[in-house]
mmCIF file with all atom_site columns, C-alpha atoms in Angstrom:
data_model
loop_
_atom_site.group_PDB
_atom_site.id
_atom_site.type_symbol
_atom_site.label_atom_id
_atom_site.label_alt_id
_atom_site.label_comp_id
_atom_site.label_asym_id
_atom_site.label_entity_id
_atom_site.label_seq_id
_atom_site.pdbx_PDB_ins_code
_atom_site.Cartn_x
_atom_site.Cartn_y
_atom_site.Cartn_z
_atom_site.occupancy
_atom_site.B_iso_or_equiv
_atom_site.pdbx_formal_charge
_atom_site.auth_seq_id
_atom_site.auth_comp_id
_atom_site.auth_asym_id
_atom_site.auth_atom_id
_atom_site.pdbx_PDB_model_num
ATOM 1   C CA . UNK A 1 1   ? 182.922 230.546 -8.949 1.00 46.00 ? 275 UNK A CA 1
ATOM 2   C CA . UNK A 1 2   ? 182.763 233.309 -6.319 1.00 48.00 ? 276 UNK A CA 1
ATOM 3   C CA . UNK A 1 3   ? 181.096 235.667 -8.811 1.00 49.00 ? 277 UNK A CA 1
ATOM 4   C CA . UNK A 1 4   ? 178.559 232.997 -9.681 1.00 48.00 ? 278 UNK A CA 1
ATOM 5   C CA . UNK A 1 5   ? 177.922 232.314 -6.000 1.00 46.00 ? 279 UNK A CA 1
ATOM 6   C CA . UNK A 1 6   ? 177.525 236.034 -5.283 1.00 51.00 ? 280 UNK A CA 1
ATOM 7   C CA . UNK A 1 7   ? 175.116 236.336 -8.192 1.00 53.00 ? 281 UNK A CA 1
ATOM 8   C CA . UNK A 1 8   ? 173.082 233.483 -6.770 1.00 51.00 ? 282 UNK A CA 1
ATOM 9   C CA . UNK A 1 9   ? 172.981 235.237 -3.389 1.00 61.00 ? 283 UNK A CA 1
ATOM 10  C CA . UNK A 1 10  ? 171.736 238.402 -5.056 1.00 70.00 ? 284 UNK A CA 1
ATOM 11  C CA . UNK A 1 11  ? 169.040 236.419 -6.873 1.00 74.00 ? 285 UNK A CA 1
ATOM 12  C CA . UNK A 1 12  ? 167.806 234.924 -3.587 1.00 71.00 ? 286 UNK A CA 1
ATOM 13  C CA . UNK A 1 13  ? 167.918 238.319 -1.906 1.00 73.00 ? 287 UNK A CA 1
ATOM 14  C CA . UNK A 1 14  ? 165.790 239.819 -4.701 1.00 81.00 ? 288 UNK A CA 1
ATOM 15  C CA . UNK A 1 15  ? 163.337 236.887 -4.535 1.00 84.00 ? 289 UNK A CA 1
ATOM 16  C CA . UNK A 1 16  ? 162.923 237.296 -0.790 1.00 81.00 ? 290 UNK A CA 1
ATOM 17  C CA . UNK A 1 17  ? 162.499 241.059 -1.172 1.00 83.00 ? 291 UNK A CA 1
ATOM 18  C CA . UNK A 1 18  ? 159.848 240.587 -3.881 1.00 89.00 ? 292 UNK A CA 1
ATOM 19  C CA . UNK A 1 19  ? 157.926 238.238 -1.602 1.00 88.00 ? 293 UNK A CA 1
ATOM 20  C CA . UNK A 1 20  ? 158.249 240.662 1.303  1.00 87.00 ? 294 UNK A CA 1
ATOM 21  C CA . UNK A 1 21  ? 156.951 243.483 -0.914 1.00 90.00 ? 295 UNK A CA 1
ATOM 22  C CA . UNK A 1 22  ? 154.037 241.270 -1.960 1.00 92.00 ? 296 UNK A CA 1
ATOM 23  C CA . UNK A 1 23  ? 153.227 240.448 1.668  1.00 91.00 ? 297 UNK A CA 1
ATOM 24  C CA . UNK A 1 24  ? 153.259 244.176 2.483  1.00 92.00 ? 298 UNK A CA 1
ATOM 25  C CA . UNK A 1 25  ? 150.941 244.853 -0.452 1.00 94.00 ? 299 UNK A CA 1
ATOM 26  C CA . UNK A 1 26  ? 148.513 242.130 0.659  1.00 92.00 ? 300 UNK A CA 1
ATOM 27  C CA . UNK A 1 27  ? 148.558 243.432 4.214  1.00 93.00 ? 301 UNK A CA 1
ATOM 28  C CA . UNK A 1 28  ? 147.675 246.941 3.022  1.00 94.00 ? 302 UNK A CA 1
ATOM 29  C CA . UNK A 1 29  ? 144.879 245.762 0.741  1.00 95.00 ? 303 UNK A CA 1
ATOM 30  C CA . UNK A 1 30  ? 143.388 243.328 3.233  1.00 94.00 ? 304 UNK A CA 1
ATOM 31  C CA . UNK A 1 31  ? 143.695 245.889 6.008  1.00 93.00 ? 305 UNK A CA 1
ATOM 32  C CA . UNK A 1 32  ? 141.922 248.518 3.929  1.00 95.00 ? 306 UNK A CA 1
ATOM 33  C CA . UNK A 1 33  ? 139.166 246.024 3.098  1.00 94.00 ? 307 UNK A CA 1
ATOM 34  C CA . UNK A 1 34  ? 138.712 245.046 6.739  1.00 93.00 ? 308 UNK A CA 1
ATOM 35  C CA . UNK A 1 35  ? 138.642 248.698 7.811  1.00 92.00 ? 309 UNK A CA 1
ATOM 36  C CA . UNK A 1 36  ? 135.867 249.303 5.251  1.00 93.00 ? 310 UNK A CA 1
ATOM 37  C CA . UNK A 1 37  ? 133.965 246.376 6.757  1.00 90.00 ? 311 UNK A CA 1
ATOM 38  C CA . UNK A 1 38  ? 134.132 247.948 10.198 1.00 89.00 ? 312 UNK A CA 1
ATOM 39  C CA . UNK A 1 39  ? 132.237 250.946 8.834  1.00 91.00 ? 313 UNK A CA 1
ATOM 40  C CA . UNK A 1 40  ? 129.259 248.712 8.169  1.00 91.00 ? 314 UNK A CA 1
ATOM 41  C CA . UNK A 1 41  ? 126.837 247.499 10.760 1.00 92.00 ? 315 UNK A CA 1
ATOM 42  C CA . UNK A 1 42  ? 128.097 244.234 12.233 1.00 91.00 ? 316 UNK A CA 1
ATOM 43  C CA . UNK A 1 43  ? 127.107 242.055 15.126 1.00 93.00 ? 317 UNK A CA 1
ATOM 44  C CA . UNK A 1 44  ? 129.514 241.388 17.998 1.00 92.00 ? 318 UNK A CA 1
ATOM 45  C CA . UNK A 1 45  ? 130.871 238.155 16.495 1.00 91.00 ? 319 UNK A CA 1
ATOM 46  C CA . UNK A 1 46  ? 131.546 239.819 13.139 1.00 91.00 ? 320 UNK A CA 1
ATOM 47  C CA . UNK A 1 47  ? 133.273 242.770 14.809 1.00 91.00 ? 321 UNK A CA 1
ATOM 48  C CA . UNK A 1 48  ? 135.424 240.388 16.847 1.00 90.00 ? 322 UNK A CA 1
ATOM 49  C CA . UNK A 1 49  ? 136.315 238.318 13.769 1.00 90.00 ? 323 UNK A CA 1
ATOM 50  C CA . UNK A 1 50  ? 137.248 241.419 11.773 1.00 92.00 ? 324 UNK A CA 1
ATOM 51  C CA . UNK A 1 51  ? 139.495 242.591 14.600 1.00 91.00 ? 325 UNK A CA 1
ATOM 52  C CA . UNK A 1 52  ? 141.160 239.170 14.790 1.00 90.00 ? 326 UNK A CA 1
ATOM 53  C CA . UNK A 1 53  ? 141.787 239.203 11.042 1.00 91.00 ? 327 UNK A CA 1
ATOM 54  C CA . UNK A 1 54  ? 143.391 242.648 11.295 1.00 92.00 ? 328 UNK A CA 1
ATOM 55  C CA . UNK A 1 55  ? 145.775 241.339 13.958 1.00 92.00 ? 329 UNK A CA 1
ATOM 56  C CA . UNK A 1 56  ? 146.416 238.163 11.988 1.00 92.00 ? 330 UNK A CA 1
ATOM 57  C CA . UNK A 1 57  ? 147.412 239.909 8.779  1.00 93.00 ? 331 UNK A CA 1
ATOM 58  C CA . UNK A 1 58  ? 149.753 242.091 10.828 1.00 93.00 ? 332 UNK A CA 1
ATOM 59  C CA . UNK A 1 59  ? 151.334 238.957 12.334 1.00 93.00 ? 333 UNK A CA 1
ATOM 60  C CA . UNK A 1 60  ? 151.822 237.437 8.883  1.00 91.00 ? 334 UNK A CA 1
ATOM 61  C CA . UNK A 1 61  ? 153.419 240.688 7.693  1.00 93.00 ? 335 UNK A CA 1
ATOM 62  C CA . UNK A 1 62  ? 155.799 240.754 10.667 1.00 94.00 ? 336 UNK A CA 1
ATOM 63  C CA . UNK A 1 63  ? 156.765 237.126 9.952  1.00 94.00 ? 337 UNK A CA 1
ATOM 64  C CA . UNK A 1 64  ? 157.666 238.245 6.435  1.00 92.00 ? 338 UNK A CA 1
ATOM 65  C CA . UNK A 1 65  ? 159.792 241.051 7.887  1.00 93.00 ? 339 UNK A CA 1
ATOM 66  C CA . UNK A 1 66  ? 161.738 238.607 10.055 1.00 94.00 ? 340 UNK A CA 1
ATOM 67  C CA . UNK A 1 67  ? 162.219 236.178 7.164  1.00 90.00 ? 341 UNK A CA 1
ATOM 68  C CA . UNK A 1 68  ? 163.503 239.046 5.044  1.00 89.00 ? 342 UNK A CA 1
ATOM 69  C CA . UNK A 1 69  ? 165.924 240.011 7.807  1.00 91.00 ? 343 UNK A CA 1
ATOM 70  C CA . UNK A 1 70  ? 167.249 236.435 8.000  1.00 91.00 ? 344 UNK A CA 1
ATOM 71  C CA . UNK A 1 71  ? 167.833 236.476 4.237  1.00 87.00 ? 345 UNK A CA 1
ATOM 72  C CA . UNK A 1 72  ? 169.565 239.841 4.538  1.00 87.00 ? 346 UNK A CA 1
ATOM 73  C CA . UNK A 1 73  ? 171.870 238.545 7.283  1.00 89.00 ? 347 UNK A CA 1
ATOM 74  C CA . UNK A 1 74  ? 172.687 235.488 5.194  1.00 85.00 ? 348 UNK A CA 1
ATOM 75  C CA . UNK A 1 75  ? 173.586 237.702 2.255  1.00 83.00 ? 349 UNK A CA 1
ATOM 76  C CA . UNK A 1 76  ? 175.734 239.924 4.479  1.00 84.00 ? 350 UNK A CA 1
ATOM 77  C CA . UNK A 1 77  ? 177.634 236.871 5.709  1.00 85.00 ? 351 UNK A CA 1
ATOM 78  C CA . UNK A 1 78  ? 178.196 235.815 2.117  1.00 81.00 ? 352 UNK A CA 1
ATOM 79  C CA . UNK A 1 79  ? 179.409 239.268 1.117  1.00 83.00 ? 353 UNK A CA 1
ATOM 80  C CA . UNK A 1 80  ? 181.759 239.404 4.120  1.00 84.00 ? 354 UNK A CA 1
ATOM 81  C CA . UNK A 1 81  ? 183.055 235.865 3.502  1.00 84.00 ? 355 UNK A CA 1
ATOM 82  C CA . UNK A 1 82  ? 182.024 234.741 6.980  1.00 83.00 ? 356 UNK A CA 1
ATOM 83  C CA . UNK A 1 83  ? 180.521 231.402 7.853  1.00 86.00 ? 357 UNK A CA 1
ATOM 84  C CA . UNK A 1 84  ? 179.170 229.451 10.793 1.00 87.00 ? 358 UNK A CA 1
ATOM 85  C CA . UNK A 1 85  ? 180.789 226.383 12.249 1.00 87.00 ? 359 UNK A CA 1
ATOM 86  C CA . UNK A 1 86  ? 179.201 223.062 11.348 1.00 89.00 ? 360 UNK A CA 1
ATOM 87  C CA . UNK A 1 87  ? 177.779 222.879 14.882 1.00 91.00 ? 361 UNK A CA 1
ATOM 88  C CA . UNK A 1 88  ? 176.124 226.280 14.493 1.00 91.00 ? 362 UNK A CA 1
ATOM 89  C CA . UNK A 1 89  ? 174.681 225.263 11.100 1.00 91.00 ? 363 UNK A CA 1
ATOM 90  C CA . UNK A 1 90  ? 173.328 222.055 12.597 1.00 94.00 ? 364 UNK A CA 1
ATOM 91  C CA . UNK A 1 91  ? 171.704 224.000 15.422 1.00 95.00 ? 365 UNK A CA 1
ATOM 92  C CA . UNK A 1 92  ? 170.179 226.549 13.055 1.00 94.00 ? 366 UNK A CA 1
ATOM 93  C CA . UNK A 1 93  ? 168.805 223.743 10.893 1.00 94.00 ? 367 UNK A CA 1
ATOM 94  C CA . UNK A 1 94  ? 167.042 222.229 13.919 1.00 96.00 ? 368 UNK A CA 1
ATOM 95  C CA . UNK A 1 95  ? 165.414 225.578 14.713 1.00 96.00 ? 369 UNK A CA 1
ATOM 96  C CA . UNK A 1 96  ? 164.594 226.186 11.053 1.00 94.00 ? 370 UNK A CA 1
ATOM 97  C CA . UNK A 1 97  ? 162.862 222.807 10.800 1.00 96.00 ? 371 UNK A CA 1
ATOM 98  C CA . UNK A 1 98  ? 160.862 223.528 13.958 1.00 96.00 ? 372 UNK A CA 1
ATOM 99  C CA . UNK A 1 99  ? 159.827 226.974 12.674 1.00 96.00 ? 373 UNK A CA 1
ATOM 100 C CA . UNK A 1 100 ? 158.929 225.493 9.291  1.00 95.00 ? 374 UNK A CA 1
ATOM 101 C CA . UNK A 1 101 ? 156.716 222.939 11.085 1.00 95.00 ? 375 UNK A CA 1
ATOM 102 C CA . UNK A 1 102 ? 155.044 225.689 13.108 1.00 95.00 ? 376 UNK A CA 1
ATOM 103 C CA . UNK A 1 103 ? 154.440 227.698 9.928  1.00 94.00 ? 377 UNK A CA 1
ATOM 104 C CA . UNK A 1 104 ? 152.904 224.676 8.192  1.00 94.00 ? 378 UNK A CA 1
ATOM 105 C CA . UNK A 1 105 ? 150.666 223.818 11.150 1.00 94.00 ? 379 UNK A CA 1
ATOM 106 C CA . UNK A 1 106 ? 149.576 227.453 11.538 1.00 93.00 ? 380 UNK A CA 1
ATOM 107 C CA . UNK A 1 107 ? 148.839 228.012 7.858  1.00 91.00 ? 381 UNK A CA 1
ATOM 108 C CA . UNK A 1 108 ? 146.988 224.716 7.492  1.00 92.00 ? 382 UNK A CA 1
ATOM 109 C CA . UNK A 1 109 ? 144.960 225.396 10.643 1.00 92.00 ? 383 UNK A CA 1
ATOM 110 C CA . UNK A 1 110 ? 144.164 228.926 9.461  1.00 89.00 ? 384 UNK A CA 1
ATOM 111 C CA . UNK A 1 111 ? 143.250 227.926 5.912  1.00 90.00 ? 385 UNK A CA 1
ATOM 112 C CA . UNK A 1 112 ? 141.104 224.990 7.058  1.00 92.00 ? 386 UNK A CA 1
ATOM 113 C CA . UNK A 1 113 ? 139.669 226.683 10.169 1.00 88.00 ? 387 UNK A CA 1
ATOM 114 C CA . UNK A 1 114 ? 141.034 223.701 12.107 1.00 91.00 ? 388 UNK A CA 1
ATOM 115 C CA . UNK A 1 115 ? 140.940 224.554 15.801 1.00 89.00 ? 389 UNK A CA 1
ATOM 116 C CA . UNK A 1 116 ? 142.363 221.183 16.819 1.00 91.00 ? 390 UNK A CA 1
ATOM 117 C CA . UNK A 1 117 ? 145.489 221.745 14.722 1.00 88.00 ? 391 UNK A CA 1
ATOM 118 C CA . UNK A 1 118 ? 145.659 225.357 15.940 1.00 87.00 ? 392 UNK A CA 1
ATOM 119 C CA . UNK A 1 119 ? 146.046 224.106 19.513 1.00 91.00 ? 393 UNK A CA 1
ATOM 120 C CA . UNK A 1 120 ? 149.403 222.603 18.510 1.00 90.00 ? 394 UNK A CA 1
ATOM 121 C CA . UNK A 1 121 ? 150.827 225.992 17.495 1.00 91.00 ? 395 UNK A CA 1
ATOM 122 C CA . UNK A 1 122 ? 151.413 227.610 20.903 1.00 90.00 ? 396 UNK A CA 1
ATOM 123 C CA . UNK A 1 123 ? 153.262 224.581 22.351 1.00 92.00 ? 397 UNK A CA 1
ATOM 124 C CA . UNK A 1 124 ? 155.493 224.522 19.255 1.00 92.00 ? 398 UNK A CA 1
ATOM 125 C CA . UNK A 1 125 ? 156.240 228.201 19.825 1.00 92.00 ? 399 UNK A CA 1
ATOM 126 C CA . UNK A 1 126 ? 157.214 227.521 23.439 1.00 94.00 ? 400 UNK A CA 1
ATOM 127 C CA . UNK A 1 127 ? 159.557 224.727 22.335 1.00 95.00 ? 401 UNK A CA 1
ATOM 128 C CA . UNK A 1 128 ? 161.135 226.981 19.695 1.00 96.00 ? 402 UNK A CA 1
ATOM 129 C CA . UNK A 1 129 ? 161.637 229.812 22.200 1.00 95.00 ? 403 UNK A CA 1
ATOM 130 C CA . UNK A 1 130 ? 163.307 227.459 24.676 1.00 96.00 ? 404 UNK A CA 1
ATOM 131 C CA . UNK A 1 131 ? 165.422 225.942 21.922 1.00 97.00 ? 405 UNK A CA 1
ATOM 132 C CA . UNK A 1 132 ? 166.596 229.392 20.803 1.00 96.00 ? 406 UNK A CA 1
ATOM 133 C CA . UNK A 1 133 ? 167.495 230.273 24.406 1.00 95.00 ? 407 UNK A CA 1
ATOM 134 C CA . UNK A 1 134 ? 169.450 227.020 24.774 1.00 96.00 ? 408 UNK A CA 1
ATOM 135 C CA . UNK A 1 135 ? 171.283 227.564 21.504 1.00 96.00 ? 409 UNK A CA 1
ATOM 136 C CA . UNK A 1 136 ? 172.246 231.090 22.539 1.00 94.00 ? 410 UNK A CA 1
ATOM 137 C CA . UNK A 1 137 ? 173.805 229.616 25.692 1.00 93.00 ? 411 UNK A CA 1
ATOM 138 C CA . UNK A 1 138 ? 175.694 227.026 23.644 1.00 94.00 ? 412 UNK A CA 1
ATOM 139 C CA . UNK A 1 139 ? 176.867 229.782 21.352 1.00 92.00 ? 413 UNK A CA 1
ATOM 140 C CA . UNK A 1 140 ? 178.113 231.826 24.306 1.00 90.00 ? 414 UNK A CA 1
ATOM 141 C CA . UNK A 1 141 ? 180.156 228.787 25.368 1.00 92.00 ? 415 UNK A CA 1
ATOM 142 C CA . UNK A 1 142 ? 181.650 228.451 21.879 1.00 90.00 ? 416 UNK A CA 1
ATOM 143 C CA . UNK A 1 143 ? 182.450 232.154 21.856 1.00 88.00 ? 417 UNK A CA 1
ATOM 144 C CA . UNK A 1 144 ? 184.168 231.983 25.254 1.00 90.00 ? 418 UNK A CA 1
ATOM 145 C CA . UNK A 1 145 ? 186.200 228.981 24.060 1.00 90.00 ? 419 UNK A CA 1
ATOM 146 C CA . UNK A 1 146 ? 187.305 230.829 20.923 1.00 87.00 ? 420 UNK A CA 1
ATOM 147 C CA . UNK A 1 147 ? 185.490 228.380 18.630 1.00 84.00 ? 421 UNK A CA 1
ATOM 148 C CA . UNK A 1 148 ? 183.474 231.183 17.066 1.00 83.00 ? 422 UNK A CA 1
ATOM 149 C CA . UNK A 1 149 ? 184.104 234.759 15.991 1.00 82.00 ? 423 UNK A CA 1
ATOM 150 C CA . UNK A 1 150 ? 182.238 237.782 17.270 1.00 82.00 ? 424 UNK A CA 1
ATOM 151 C CA . UNK A 1 151 ? 180.741 238.696 13.866 1.00 82.00 ? 425 UNK A CA 1
ATOM 152 C CA . UNK A 1 152 ? 179.408 235.185 13.243 1.00 85.00 ? 426 UNK A CA 1
ATOM 153 C CA . UNK A 1 153 ? 178.150 235.052 16.802 1.00 84.00 ? 427 UNK A CA 1
ATOM 154 C CA . UNK A 1 154 ? 176.219 238.272 16.458 1.00 88.00 ? 428 UNK A CA 1
ATOM 155 C CA . UNK A 1 155 ? 174.588 237.074 13.252 1.00 91.00 ? 429 UNK A CA 1
ATOM 156 C CA . UNK A 1 156 ? 173.834 233.680 14.848 1.00 93.00 ? 430 UNK A CA 1
ATOM 157 C CA . UNK A 1 157 ? 172.100 235.414 17.771 1.00 93.00 ? 431 UNK A CA 1
ATOM 158 C CA . UNK A 1 158 ? 170.203 237.781 15.473 1.00 94.00 ? 432 UNK A CA 1
ATOM 159 C CA . UNK A 1 159 ? 168.936 234.878 13.374 1.00 95.00 ? 433 UNK A CA 1
ATOM 160 C CA . UNK A 1 160 ? 167.843 232.988 16.488 1.00 96.00 ? 434 UNK A CA 1
ATOM 161 C CA . UNK A 1 161 ? 166.046 236.134 17.689 1.00 96.00 ? 435 UNK A CA 1
ATOM 162 C CA . UNK A 1 162 ? 164.233 236.358 14.355 1.00 96.00 ? 436 UNK A CA 1
ATOM 163 C CA . UNK A 1 163 ? 163.235 232.693 14.521 1.00 96.00 ? 437 UNK A CA 1
ATOM 164 C CA . UNK A 1 164 ? 161.943 233.259 18.053 1.00 95.00 ? 438 UNK A CA 1
ATOM 165 C CA . UNK A 1 165 ? 159.922 236.267 16.934 1.00 96.00 ? 439 UNK A CA 1
ATOM 166 C CA . UNK A 1 166 ? 158.488 234.317 14.008 1.00 96.00 ? 440 UNK A CA 1
ATOM 167 C CA . UNK A 1 167 ? 157.425 231.597 16.453 1.00 95.00 ? 441 UNK A CA 1
ATOM 168 C CA . UNK A 1 168 ? 155.822 234.228 18.701 1.00 93.00 ? 442 UNK A CA 1
ATOM 169 C CA . UNK A 1 169 ? 153.875 235.793 15.836 1.00 93.00 ? 443 UNK A CA 1
ATOM 170 C CA . UNK A 1 170 ? 152.673 232.370 14.707 1.00 93.00 ? 444 UNK A CA 1
ATOM 171 C CA . UNK A 1 171 ? 151.394 231.692 18.221 1.00 90.00 ? 445 UNK A CA 1
ATOM 172 C CA . UNK A 1 172 ? 149.361 234.916 18.083 1.00 88.00 ? 446 UNK A CA 1
ATOM 173 C CA . UNK A 1 173 ? 147.512 234.026 14.894 1.00 85.00 ? 447 UNK A CA 1
ATOM 174 C CA . UNK A 1 174 ? 143.894 233.303 15.710 1.00 71.00 ? 448 UNK A CA 1
ATOM 175 C CA . UNK A 1 175 ? 142.085 230.471 14.053 1.00 69.00 ? 449 UNK A CA 1
#
């Protein structure tokens, strides 16, 4: 059962890495295309839009990096036979749901050029940042009470940091 579980972890790790590689490839190709556009004569609005797209694809790529890091940390925990407490899992699930919502709102706003929906992104990012800060404080309390180990606590904090950075990058994406 452990071998099967480990194999499943490796499969997920490879899937995440393939997606991260694909995101990197898209960023390179889109970036190269946008750079070629800047060599052509453009008006001020077109130049501004091209610049915003360059920043946006970089933000999407960084989000992929953070997601890949979260998957890596999860795999490391599996390999080291460490686990979070149920409370920590519950807290991470709340943050994960909030980040997933921010991703959905951002992507839908971007794809549909929906400025009204885009205005909901930054406030979601602020809520996620505050939530991550609160959960780090709760974690510190658990750690001081001996309810959590140092290794799990470090991973918990690292994952929260990655979620916070994802939220920040989503807030920077221009619609």
